[in-house]
């Protein structure tokens, strides 16, 4: 196979990479503090959906990430600090997804009683040697240099210079960083990073949902019965989705998938697939030219029919690779957020994951 065309296209990579993250900058995150209710702040869509379902009318949920925005490079605003300071719970994914969390919690009002919980705690984390440079190891974003300089202070003396480090919410951030660090060290030293995309597997999402339920009960024991009842219904749906993925994917002869960014490792592990990513853990992590050439070879050798792309990031490189390899493209959604169209259509975690399953079945025939 000749890769001349692909090599020519690699010269255009800087321009393509500049278009990778497509965000709806005009979109606004919804919600404000409601007096008399348990106020819960969530960082991005899957946590927001599960929290809303379990909490029902007993809580008020504020989601930080706006509709149409990809979460890897998002950072909070001053209003987010104000709302979180007044809330009772702050639920975030953890595993390094939101590298801004430790410094965000330090910025909360000194009198804040918010409890911060990393809802992916308890998931069997996947470690990878993929270094994307976009805060998955607990570091802050490159553009937030001040946060980057202090991201490791949670373990050092500098943390004690901050007024809030003894507060409960700051201790939670410290525990989250330490947990991620321990996973890294146990696995193979500093060269490994935690893959944060836990929610993409229904099996892991079930653990996250239980953590959310337990957090709500701890914050508001008066409504425990309601939380337990609604969690049970959500858990049944997640278990049914897990069973469907396991049964349907086990029937398929092919197991190799090529995706835009490395967001499907938990899905692949739990349902017997092998993931090959154009980019890294972050959808704007720059791929090497040789990696694309190797992927094109893999696509040909394995008889792969589709290259998967995502709706919240550009499909330029996926289409470039697909065109060179003579295959088609198809959506595989990491469910990191909804597009405006999906929100209007009433889509949710379950409808998007069902579409993912149907696309996987088609692609792996």
GROMACS .gro file of C-alpha atoms in nm, residues 132-253:
model
  122
  132UNK     CA    1  -0.126   1.392   2.624
  133UNK     CA    2  -0.008   1.693   2.822
  134UNK     CA    3  -0.366   1.791   2.906
  135UNK     CA    4  -0.402   1.744   3.282
  136UNK     CA    5  -0.518   1.381   3.301
  137UNK     CA    6  -0.247   1.308   3.555
  138UNK     CA    7  -0.387   1.564   3.795
  139UNK     CA    8  -0.203   1.860   3.645
  140UNK     CA    9  -0.377   2.179   3.546
  141UNK     CA   10  -0.424   2.302   3.190
  142UNK     CA   11  -0.123   2.447   3.014
  143UNK     CA   12  -0.301   2.776   2.962
  144UNK     CA   13  -0.362   2.804   3.336
  145UNK     CA   14   0.001   2.844   3.436
  146UNK     CA   15  -0.077   2.960   3.787
  147UNK     CA   16  -0.279   2.647   3.857
  148UNK     CA   17  -0.007   2.433   3.698
  149UNK     CA   18   0.256   2.578   3.929
  150UNK     CA   19   0.054   2.480   4.235
  151UNK     CA   20  -0.111   2.157   4.120
  152UNK     CA   21   0.131   1.946   4.323
  153UNK     CA   22   0.106   2.165   4.632
  154UNK     CA   23  -0.167   1.938   4.768
  155UNK     CA   24   0.119   1.712   4.883
  156UNK     CA   25   0.358   1.985   4.998
  157UNK     CA   26   0.395   2.270   5.243
  158UNK     CA   27   0.241   2.523   5.007
  159UNK     CA   28  -0.099   2.362   5.058
  160UNK     CA   29  -0.086   2.459   5.425
  161UNK     CA   30  -0.044   2.824   5.335
  162UNK     CA   31  -0.396   2.831   5.190
  163UNK     CA   32  -0.683   2.914   5.417
  164UNK     CA   33  -0.905   2.630   5.301
  165UNK     CA   34  -0.668   2.334   5.296
  166UNK     CA   35  -0.809   2.199   5.619
  167UNK     CA   36  -1.163   2.228   5.488
  168UNK     CA   37  -1.344   1.910   5.399
  169UNK     CA   38  -1.368   1.990   5.030
  170UNK     CA   39  -0.994   2.051   5.002
  171UNK     CA   40  -0.917   1.727   5.184
  172UNK     CA   41  -1.131   1.547   4.926
  173UNK     CA   42  -0.921   1.696   4.647
  174UNK     CA   43  -0.606   1.586   4.826
  175UNK     CA   44  -0.740   1.235   4.863
  176UNK     CA   45  -0.829   1.223   4.494
  177UNK     CA   46  -0.479   1.329   4.387
  178UNK     CA   47  -0.318   1.084   4.628
  179UNK     CA   48  -0.543   0.803   4.502
  180UNK     CA   49  -0.446   0.869   4.142
  181UNK     CA   50  -0.079   0.891   4.238
  182UNK     CA   51  -0.096   0.559   4.420
  183UNK     CA   52  -0.251   0.390   4.116
  184UNK     CA   53   0.026   0.529   3.900
  185UNK     CA   54   0.306   0.419   4.130
  186UNK     CA   55   0.162   0.073   4.180
  187UNK     CA   56   0.125   0.019   3.808
  188UNK     CA   57   0.470   0.113   3.681
  189UNK     CA   58   0.601   0.442   3.808
  190UNK     CA   59   0.575   0.796   3.679
  191UNK     CA   60   0.549   0.695   3.311
  192UNK     CA   61   0.186   0.587   3.343
  193UNK     CA   62  -0.129   0.799   3.353
  194UNK     CA   63  -0.482   0.722   3.462
  195UNK     CA   64  -0.738   0.695   3.184
  196UNK     CA   65  -1.028   0.904   3.316
  197UNK     CA   66  -1.303   0.795   3.071
  198UNK     CA   67  -1.471   0.563   3.319
  199UNK     CA   68  -1.835   0.648   3.237
  200UNK     CA   69  -1.809   0.525   2.875
  201UNK     CA   70  -1.859   0.168   3.001
  202UNK     CA   71  -2.203   0.101   3.153
  203UNK     CA   72  -2.031  -0.136   3.395
  204UNK     CA   73  -1.815   0.143   3.536
  205UNK     CA   74  -2.102   0.391   3.516
  206UNK     CA   75  -2.293   0.168   3.759
  207UNK     CA   76  -2.019   0.217   4.020
  208UNK     CA   77  -2.031   0.591   3.962
  209UNK     CA   78  -2.409   0.596   4.006
  210UNK     CA   79  -2.381   0.415   4.338
  211UNK     CA   80  -2.121   0.667   4.458
  212UNK     CA   81  -2.357   0.949   4.363
  213UNK     CA   82  -2.642   0.785   4.554
  214UNK     CA   83  -2.427   0.737   4.863
  215UNK     CA   84  -2.312   1.100   4.846
  216UNK     CA   85  -2.670   1.227   4.829
  217UNK     CA   86  -2.772   1.013   5.126
  218UNK     CA   87  -2.477   1.138   5.330
  219UNK     CA   88  -2.566   1.499   5.251
  220UNK     CA   89  -2.943   1.456   5.295
  221UNK     CA   90  -3.032   1.144   5.499
  222UNK     CA   91  -3.389   1.268   5.538
  223UNK     CA   92  -3.463   1.171   5.177
  224UNK     CA   93  -3.267   0.843   5.176
  225UNK     CA   94  -3.567   0.631   5.075
  226UNK     CA   95  -3.625   0.838   4.762
  227UNK     CA   96  -3.258   0.830   4.666
  228UNK     CA   97  -3.245   0.453   4.714
  229UNK     CA   98  -3.560   0.396   4.509
  230UNK     CA   99  -3.453   0.614   4.217
  231UNK     CA  100  -3.100   0.470   4.223
  232UNK     CA  101  -3.242   0.118   4.201
  233UNK     CA  102  -3.432   0.209   3.886
  234UNK     CA  103  -3.123   0.370   3.733
  235UNK     CA  104  -2.908   0.072   3.831
  236UNK     CA  105  -3.151  -0.167   3.662
  237UNK     CA  106  -3.125   0.032   3.338
  238UNK     CA  107  -2.743   0.039   3.357
  239UNK     CA  108  -2.730  -0.336   3.429
  240UNK     CA  109  -2.960  -0.403   3.133
  241UNK     CA  110  -2.740  -0.187   2.910
  242UNK     CA  111  -2.430  -0.367   3.037
  243UNK     CA  112  -2.586  -0.705   2.958
  244UNK     CA  113  -2.690  -0.591   2.612
  245UNK     CA  114  -2.340  -0.466   2.528
  246UNK     CA  115  -2.186  -0.790   2.652
  247UNK     CA  116  -2.430  -1.016   2.466
  248UNK     CA  117  -2.440  -0.828   2.136
  249UNK     CA  118  -2.068  -0.755   2.106
  250UNK     CA  119  -1.974  -1.113   2.193
  251UNK     CA  120  -2.156  -1.229   1.878
  252UNK     CA  121  -1.945  -1.019   1.642
  253UNK     CA  122  -1.647  -1.166   1.455
   0.00000   0.00000   0.00000
